[in-house]
Amino acid sequence: MISQHGRRVVTLRPPALLLGAASLALILAGCGGTSRTEPGPPATGGIAVEDAWARPAKAMPGMGTTSAAYFVLRNDGKVADTLVGAGADVADKAEFHETVAKGDGVTMRPVKSVPLPSGGTVAFKPGGLHVMLVDLKRDLAAGDKFPLILQFEKGGTQTVEVVVREP
């Protein structure tokens, strides 16, 4: 389906660990049994995305270069929703990850979806939840901007402008 902003949005449902990327209509390898679903209408119902930013990074083809995007989701609506997908034209894939303590260090693990309770907020921040931008297509320099498409289970899609900046 083409979003209101002219970008193709692919949403992958469990058991996939990888989430769809906007502007690409590809099914990711290793996601057997995953179904494609069409996104709903543009997000409504009081979900706000605030302070969207990403880390600078150099795109190095064949090297799996990544960056991370952060923001705060606020649900002022009366209905809980779930963030189920993301995409950005600056990367081949956009995945939800969370950083967790493991022994004396930390590790990242994929997250399939992110619940957003009615009246609640969820922070995507360094050291916690984030959108991992995998296989960058171009450099992300401080001051650059790019669109990030967020797919909600009930509320449809919402496109936000992400500003690249130092943490």
JSON list of C-alpha atoms in Angstrom, two decimals:
[
{"chain": "A", "resi": 1, "resn": "MET", "atom": "CA", "xyz": [0.00, 0.00, 0.00]},
{"chain": "A", "resi": 2, "resn": "ILE", "atom": "CA", "xyz": [1.21, 3.51, -0.69]},
{"chain": "A", "resi": 3, "resn": "SER", "atom": "CA", "xyz": [0.99, 5.86, 2.29]},
{"chain": "A", "resi": 4, "resn": "GLN", "atom": "CA", "xyz": [-0.37, 9.38, 2.16]},
{"chain": "A", "resi": 5, "resn": "HIS", "atom": "CA", "xyz": [3.24, 10.50, 1.68]},
{"chain": "A", "resi": 6, "resn": "GLY", "atom": "CA", "xyz": [3.80, 8.37, -1.42]},
{"chain": "A", "resi": 7, "resn": "ARG", "atom": "CA", "xyz": [5.99, 5.75, 0.27]},
{"chain": "A", "resi": 8, "resn": "ARG", "atom": "CA", "xyz": [5.38, 2.03, 0.24]},
{"chain": "A", "resi": 9, "resn": "VAL", "atom": "CA", "xyz": [4.87, 0.60, 3.72]},
{"chain": "A", "resi": 10, "resn": "VAL", "atom": "CA", "xyz": [5.30, -3.09, 4.50]},
{"chain": "A", "resi": 11, "resn": "THR", "atom": "CA", "xyz": [4.19, -4.43, 7.88]},
{"chain": "A", "resi": 12, "resn": "LEU", "atom": "CA", "xyz": [5.41, -7.83, 9.03]},
{"chain": "A", "resi": 13, "resn": "ARG", "atom": "CA", "xyz": [3.53, -9.69, 11.73]},
{"chain": "A", "resi": 14, "resn": "PRO", "atom": "CA", "xyz": [4.89, -12.28, 14.19]},
{"chain": "A", "resi": 15, "resn": "PRO", "atom": "CA", "xyz": [6.74, -14.61, 14.09]},
{"chain": "A", "resi": 16, "resn": "ALA", "atom": "CA", "xyz": [9.01, -12.13, 12.31]},
{"chain": "A", "resi": 17, "resn": "LEU", "atom": "CA", "xyz": [11.60, -10.31, 14.38]},
{"chain": "A", "resi": 18, "resn": "LEU", "atom": "CA", "xyz": [12.37, -7.86, 11.61]},
{"chain": "A", "resi": 19, "resn": "LEU", "atom": "CA", "xyz": [9.93, -5.08, 10.82]},
{"chain": "A", "resi": 20, "resn": "GLY", "atom": "CA", "xyz": [9.01, -3.67, 7.44]},
{"chain": "A", "resi": 21, "resn": "ALA", "atom": "CA", "xyz": [10.88, -0.83, 5.80]},
{"chain": "A", "resi": 22, "resn": "ALA", "atom": "CA", "xyz": [9.10, 2.03, 4.07]},
{"chain": "A", "resi": 23, "resn": "SER", "atom": "CA", "xyz": [9.79, 2.57, 0.37]},
{"chain": "A", "resi": 24, "resn": "LEU", "atom": "CA", "xyz": [10.74, -1.09, -0.10]},
{"chain": "A", "resi": 25, "resn": "ALA", "atom": "CA", "xyz": [8.41, -3.92, -0.97]},
{"chain": "A", "resi": 26, "resn": "LEU", "atom": "CA", "xyz": [10.59, -6.79, 0.10]},
{"chain": "A", "resi": 27, "resn": "ILE", "atom": "CA", "xyz": [9.99, -9.75, 2.28]},
{"chain": "A", "resi": 28, "resn": "LEU", "atom": "CA", "xyz": [13.01, -10.27, 4.48]},
{"chain": "A", "resi": 29, "resn": "ALA", "atom": "CA", "xyz": [14.87, -13.57, 4.36]},
{"chain": "A", "resi": 30, "resn": "GLY", "atom": "CA", "xyz": [14.24, -15.83, 7.31]},
{"chain": "A", "resi": 31, "resn": "CYS", "atom": "CA", "xyz": [10.69, -14.65, 7.90]},
{"chain": "A", "resi": 32, "resn": "GLY", "atom": "CA", "xyz": [8.93, -17.74, 6.60]},
{"chain": "A", "resi": 33, "resn": "GLY", "atom": "CA", "xyz": [5.27, -17.85, 7.50]},
{"chain": "A", "resi": 34, "resn": "THR", "atom": "CA", "xyz": [5.09, -14.12, 7.98]},
{"chain": "A", "resi": 35, "resn": "SER", "atom": "CA", "xyz": [2.09, -12.45, 6.42]},
{"chain": "A", "resi": 36, "resn": "ARG", "atom": "CA", "xyz": [1.99, -9.03, 4.79]},
{"chain": "A", "resi": 37, "resn": "THR", "atom": "CA", "xyz": [-0.80, -6.77, 5.82]},
{"chain": "A", "resi": 38, "resn": "GLU", "atom": "CA", "xyz": [-1.83, -3.41, 4.50]},
{"chain": "A", "resi": 39, "resn": "PRO", "atom": "CA", "xyz": [-1.56, -0.45, 6.85]},
{"chain": "A", "resi": 40, "resn": "GLY", "atom": "CA", "xyz": [-4.62, 1.42, 7.94]},
{"chain": "A", "resi": 41, "resn": "PRO", "atom": "CA", "xyz": [-5.41, 5.09, 7.49]},
{"chain": "A", "resi": 42, "resn": "PRO", "atom": "CA", "xyz": [-3.14, 7.82, 8.85]},
{"chain": "A", "resi": 43, "resn": "ALA", "atom": "CA", "xyz": [-2.79, 7.60, 12.64]},
{"chain": "A", "resi": 44, "resn": "THR", "atom": "CA", "xyz": [-5.47, 9.29, 14.67]},
{"chain": "A", "resi": 45, "resn": "GLY", "atom": "CA", "xyz": [-6.78, 9.06, 18.18]},
{"chain": "A", "resi": 46, "resn": "GLY", "atom": "CA", "xyz": [-4.33, 11.26, 20.00]},
{"chain": "A", "resi": 47, "resn": "ILE", "atom": "CA", "xyz": [-0.96, 9.56, 19.45]},
{"chain": "A", "resi": 48, "resn": "ALA", "atom": "CA", "xyz": [1.83, 12.14, 19.40]},
{"chain": "A", "resi": 49, "resn": "VAL", "atom": "CA", "xyz": [5.48, 11.58, 18.51]},
{"chain": "A", "resi": 50, "resn": "GLU", "atom": "CA", "xyz": [7.84, 14.04, 20.15]},
{"chain": "A", "resi": 51, "resn": "ASP", "atom": "CA", "xyz": [11.56, 14.87, 19.92]},
{"chain": "A", "resi": 52, "resn": "ALA", "atom": "CA", "xyz": [12.42, 12.45, 17.09]},
{"chain": "A", "resi": 53, "resn": "TRP", "atom": "CA", "xyz": [16.17, 12.27, 16.51]},
{"chain": "A", "resi": 54, "resn": "ALA", "atom": "CA", "xyz": [18.83, 9.85, 15.25]},
{"chain": "A", "resi": 55, "resn": "ARG", "atom": "CA", "xyz": [22.54, 9.35, 15.73]},
{"chain": "A", "resi": 56, "resn": "PRO", "atom": "CA", "xyz": [24.96, 10.40, 12.97]},
{"chain": "A", "resi": 57, "resn": "ALA", "atom": "CA", "xyz": [26.54, 7.52, 11.03]},
{"chain": "A", "resi": 58, "resn": "LYS", "atom": "CA", "xyz": [28.53, 6.88, 7.87]},
{"chain": "A", "resi": 59, "resn": "ALA", "atom": "CA", "xyz": [26.99, 4.55, 5.29]},
{"chain": "A", "resi": 60, "resn": "MET", "atom": "CA", "xyz": [29.48, 1.87, 4.35]},
{"chain": "A", "resi": 61, "resn": "PRO", "atom": "CA", "xyz": [27.99, -0.46, 1.70]},
{"chain": "A", "resi": 62, "resn": "GLY", "atom": "CA", "xyz": [28.45, -4.12, 2.52]},
{"chain": "A", "resi": 63, "resn": "MET", "atom": "CA", "xyz": [29.44, -3.33, 6.10]},
{"chain": "A", "resi": 64, "resn": "GLY", "atom": "CA", "xyz": [25.99, -3.38, 7.70]},
{"chain": "A", "resi": 65, "resn": "THR", "atom": "CA", "xyz": [26.21, 0.21, 8.90]},
{"chain": "A", "resi": 66, "resn": "THR", "atom": "CA", "xyz": [23.53, 1.15, 11.42]},
{"chain": "A", "resi": 67, "resn": "SER", "atom": "CA", "xyz": [22.15, 4.09, 13.32]},
{"chain": "A", "resi": 68, "resn": "ALA", "atom": "CA", "xyz": [19.39, 4.41, 15.89]},
{"chain": "A", "resi": 69, "resn": "ALA", "atom": "CA", "xyz": [16.34, 6.64, 16.08]},
{"chain": "A", "resi": 70, "resn": "TYR", "atom": "CA", "xyz": [14.76, 7.84, 19.31]},
{"chain": "A", "resi": 71, "resn": "PHE", "atom": "CA", "xyz": [11.53, 9.65, 20.23]},
{"chain": "A", "resi": 72, "resn": "VAL", "atom": "CA", "xyz": [8.74, 9.75, 22.79]},
{"chain": "A", "resi": 73, "resn": "LEU", "atom": "CA", "xyz": [5.29, 8.32, 22.01]},
{"chain": "A", "resi": 74, "resn": "ARG", "atom": "CA", "xyz": [2.38, 9.85, 23.90]},
{"chain": "A", "resi": 75, "resn": "ASN", "atom": "CA", "xyz": [-1.12, 8.42, 23.70]},
{"chain": "A", "resi": 76, "resn": "ASP", "atom": "CA", "xyz": [-3.63, 11.09, 24.71]},
{"chain": "A", "resi": 77, "resn": "GLY", "atom": "CA", "xyz": [-6.43, 8.99, 23.22]},
{"chain": "A", "resi": 78, "resn": "LYS", "atom": "CA", "xyz": [-8.95, 6.83, 25.05]},
{"chain": "A", "resi": 79, "resn": "VAL", "atom": "CA", "xyz": [-7.85, 3.61, 23.35]},
{"chain": "A", "resi": 80, "resn": "ALA", "atom": "CA", "xyz": [-4.61, 1.68, 23.86]},
{"chain": "A", "resi": 81, "resn": "ASP", "atom": "CA", "xyz": [-2.63, 0.97, 20.68]},
{"chain": "A", "resi": 82, "resn": "THR", "atom": "CA", "xyz": [0.49, -0.93, 19.68]},
{"chain": "A", "resi": 83, "resn": "LEU", "atom": "CA", "xyz": [3.43, 0.19, 17.53]},
{"chain": "A", "resi": 84, "resn": "VAL", "atom": "CA", "xyz": [3.91, -2.71, 15.10]},
{"chain": "A", "resi": 85, "resn": "GLY", "atom": "CA", "xyz": [6.19, -1.44, 12.34]},
{"chain": "A", "resi": 86, "resn": "ALA", "atom": "CA", "xyz": [8.58, 1.24, 11.19]},
{"chain": "A", "resi": 87, "resn": "GLY", "atom": "CA", "xyz": [10.36, 2.25, 8.03]},
{"chain": "A", "resi": 88, "resn": "ALA", "atom": "CA", "xyz": [12.72, 4.89, 6.72]},
{"chain": "A", "resi": 89, "resn": "ASP", "atom": "CA", "xyz": [14.02, 5.53, 3.23]},
{"chain": "A", "resi": 90, "resn": "VAL", "atom": "CA", "xyz": [17.56, 6.04, 4.60]},
{"chain": "A", "resi": 91, "resn": "ALA", "atom": "CA", "xyz": [17.93, 2.35, 5.56]},
{"chain": "A", "resi": 92, "resn": "ASP", "atom": "CA", "xyz": [17.08, -1.06, 4.14]},
{"chain": "A", "resi": 93, "resn": "LYS", "atom": "CA", "xyz": [15.38, -2.10, 7.40]},
{"chain": "A", "resi": 94, "resn": "ALA", "atom": "CA", "xyz": [14.01, -0.51, 10.54]},
{"chain": "A", "resi": 95, "resn": "GLU", "atom": "CA", "xyz": [13.72, -2.77, 13.59]},
{"chain": "A", "resi": 96, "resn": "PHE", "atom": "CA", "xyz": [12.57, -2.22, 17.17]},
{"chain": "A", "resi": 97, "resn": "HIS", "atom": "CA", "xyz": [15.29, -3.13, 19.66]},
{"chain": "A", "resi": 98, "resn": "GLU", "atom": "CA", "xyz": [15.79, -2.75, 23.37]},
{"chain": "A", "resi": 99, "resn": "THR", "atom": "CA", "xyz": [19.01, -2.59, 25.32]},
{"chain": "A", "resi": 100, "resn": "VAL", "atom": "CA", "xyz": [19.10, -4.92, 28.31]},
{"chain": "A", "resi": 101, "resn": "ALA", "atom": "CA", "xyz": [21.64, -5.65, 31.04]},
{"chain": "A", "resi": 102, "resn": "LYS", "atom": "CA", "xyz": [23.35, -9.00, 30.62]},
{"chain": "A", "resi": 103, "resn": "GLY", "atom": "CA", "xyz": [25.97, -10.03, 33.15]},
{"chain": "A", "resi": 104, "resn": "ASP", "atom": "CA", "xyz": [28.51, -7.24, 33.42]},
{"chain": "A", "resi": 105, "resn": "GLY", "atom": "CA", "xyz": [27.49, -5.65, 30.13]},
{"chain": "A", "resi": 106, "resn": "VAL", "atom": "CA", "xyz": [24.54, -4.87, 27.94]},
{"chain": "A", "resi": 107, "resn": "THR", "atom": "CA", "xyz": [23.10, -6.40, 24.82]},
{"chain": "A", "resi": 108, "resn": "MET", "atom": "CA", "xyz": [20.36, -5.56, 22.34]},
{"chain": "A", "resi": 109, "resn": "ARG", "atom": "CA", "xyz": [17.43, -7.77, 21.51]},
{"chain": "A", "resi": 110, "resn": "PRO", "atom": "CA", "xyz": [14.71, -7.36, 18.89]},
{"chain": "A", "resi": 111, "resn": "VAL", "atom": "CA", "xyz": [11.22, -6.36, 19.99]},
{"chain": "A", "resi": 112, "resn": "LYS", "atom": "CA", "xyz": [8.22, -7.43, 17.89]},
{"chain": "A", "resi": 113, "resn": "SER", "atom": "CA", "xyz": [5.88, -4.62, 18.93]},
{"chain": "A", "resi": 114, "resn": "VAL", "atom": "CA", "xyz": [5.57, -1.87, 21.51]},
{"chain": "A", "resi": 115, "resn": "PRO", "atom": "CA", "xyz": [2.31, -1.44, 23.50]},
{"chain": "A", "resi": 116, "resn": "LEU", "atom": "CA", "xyz": [1.14, 2.13, 24.03]},
{"chain": "A", "resi": 117, "resn": "PRO", "atom": "CA", "xyz": [-1.47, 2.36, 26.79]},
{"chain": "A", "resi": 118, "resn": "SER", "atom": "CA", "xyz": [-4.23, 4.94, 26.75]},
{"chain": "A", "resi": 119, "resn": "GLY", "atom": "CA", "xyz": [-2.97, 8.01, 28.59]},
{"chain": "A", "resi": 120, "resn": "GLY", "atom": "CA", "xyz": [0.56, 6.61, 28.62]},
{"chain": "A", "resi": 121, "resn": "THR", "atom": "CA", "xyz": [3.96, 7.44, 27.20]},
{"chain": "A", "resi": 122, "resn": "VAL", "atom": "CA", "xyz": [6.77, 5.25, 25.90]},
{"chain": "A", "resi": 123, "resn": "ALA", "atom": "CA", "xyz": [10.28, 6.65, 25.52]},
{"chain": "A", "resi": 124, "resn": "PHE", "atom": "CA", "xyz": [12.63, 5.39, 22.82]},
{"chain": "A", "resi": 125, "resn": "LYS", "atom": "CA", "xyz": [15.99, 6.51, 24.22]},
{"chain": "A", "resi": 126, "resn": "PRO", "atom": "CA", "xyz": [19.66, 5.57, 24.32]},
{"chain": "A", "resi": 127, "resn": "GLY", "atom": "CA", "xyz": [20.15, 2.59, 26.61]},
{"chain": "A", "resi": 128, "resn": "GLY", "atom": "CA", "xyz": [16.52, 1.45, 26.15]},
{"chain": "A", "resi": 129, "resn": "LEU", "atom": "CA", "xyz": [14.01, 1.05, 23.34]},
{"chain": "A", "resi": 130, "resn": "HIS", "atom": "CA", "xyz": [15.07, 2.37, 19.94]},
{"chain": "A", "resi": 131, "resn": "VAL", "atom": "CA", "xyz": [14.47, 1.96, 16.23]},
{"chain": "A", "resi": 132, "resn": "MET", "atom": "CA", "xyz": [17.58, 0.38, 14.72]},
{"chain": "A", "resi": 133, "resn": "LEU", "atom": "CA", "xyz": [18.17, 1.66, 11.18]},
{"chain": "A", "resi": 134, "resn": "VAL", "atom": "CA", "xyz": [19.93, -1.24, 9.48]},
{"chain": "A", "resi": 135, "resn": "ASP", "atom": "CA", "xyz": [22.08, -1.09, 6.32]},
{"chain": "A", "resi": 136, "resn": "LEU", "atom": "CA", "xyz": [22.11, 2.66, 5.83]},
{"chain": "A", "resi": 137, "resn": "LYS", "atom": "CA", "xyz": [21.77, 3.84, 2.23]},
{"chain": "A", "resi": 138, "resn": "ARG", "atom": "CA", "xyz": [23.43, 7.19, 2.87]},
{"chain": "A", "resi": 139, "resn": "ASP", "atom": "CA", "xyz": [25.42, 9.04, 5.49]},
{"chain": "A", "resi": 140, "resn": "LEU", "atom": "CA", "xyz": [23.50, 10.60, 8.36]},
{"chain": "A", "resi": 141, "resn": "ALA", "atom": "CA", "xyz": [25.26, 13.83, 9.31]},
{"chain": "A", "resi": 142, "resn": "ALA", "atom": "CA", "xyz": [24.34, 16.15, 12.16]},
{"chain": "A", "resi": 143, "resn": "GLY", "atom": "CA", "xyz": [21.64, 18.53, 10.94]},
{"chain": "A", "resi": 144, "resn": "ASP", "atom": "CA", "xyz": [20.22, 16.12, 8.31]},
{"chain": "A", "resi": 145, "resn": "LYS", "atom": "CA", "xyz": [16.52, 15.25, 8.42]},
{"chain": "A", "resi": 146, "resn": "PHE", "atom": "CA", "xyz": [14.59, 12.23, 7.15]},
{"chain": "A", "resi": 147, "resn": "PRO", "atom": "CA", "xyz": [11.05, 10.84, 7.43]},
{"chain": "A", "resi": 148, "resn": "LEU", "atom": "CA", "xyz": [10.33, 7.89, 9.72]},
{"chain": "A", "resi": 149, "resn": "ILE", "atom": "CA", "xyz": [7.07, 6.05, 9.17]},
{"chain": "A", "resi": 150, "resn": "LEU", "atom": "CA", "xyz": [5.51, 4.45, 12.24]},
{"chain": "A", "resi": 151, "resn": "GLN", "atom": "CA", "xyz": [2.78, 1.83, 11.86]},
{"chain": "A", "resi": 152, "resn": "PHE", "atom": "CA", "xyz": [0.23, 1.44, 14.66]},
{"chain": "A", "resi": 153, "resn": "GLU", "atom": "CA", "xyz": [-2.03, -1.60, 15.00]},
{"chain": "A", "resi": 154, "resn": "LYS", "atom": "CA", "xyz": [-5.22, 0.44, 15.41]},
{"chain": "A", "resi": 155, "resn": "GLY", "atom": "CA", "xyz": [-4.22, 3.98, 14.49]},
{"chain": "A", "resi": 156, "resn": "GLY", "atom": "CA", "xyz": [-2.69, 3.45, 11.05]},
{"chain": "A", "resi": 157, "resn": "THR", "atom": "CA", "xyz": [0.49, 5.19, 9.98]},
{"chain": "A", "resi": 158, "resn": "GLN", "atom": "CA", "xyz": [2.18, 8.35, 11.14]},
{"chain": "A", "resi": 159, "resn": "THR", "atom": "CA", "xyz": [5.19, 9.96, 9.46]},
{"chain": "A", "resi": 160, "resn": "VAL", "atom": "CA", "xyz": [7.54, 12.02, 11.62]},
{"chain": "A", "resi": 161, "resn": "GLU", "atom": "CA", "xyz": [10.56, 14.10, 10.74]},
{"chain": "A", "resi": 162, "resn": "VAL", "atom": "CA", "xyz": [13.73, 12.85, 12.39]},
{"chain": "A", "resi": 163, "resn": "VAL", "atom": "CA", "xyz": [16.64, 15.23, 12.98]},
{"chain": "A", "resi": 164, "resn": "VAL", "atom": "CA", "xyz": [20.15, 13.77, 13.02]},
{"chain": "A", "resi": 165, "resn": "ARG", "atom": "CA", "xyz": [22.13, 15.04, 16.01]},
{"chain": "A", "resi": 166, "resn": "GLU", "atom": "CA", "xyz": [24.79, 14.04, 18.48]},
{"chain": "A", "resi": 167, "resn": "PRO", "atom": "CA", "xyz": [23.48, 12.42, 21.67]}
]
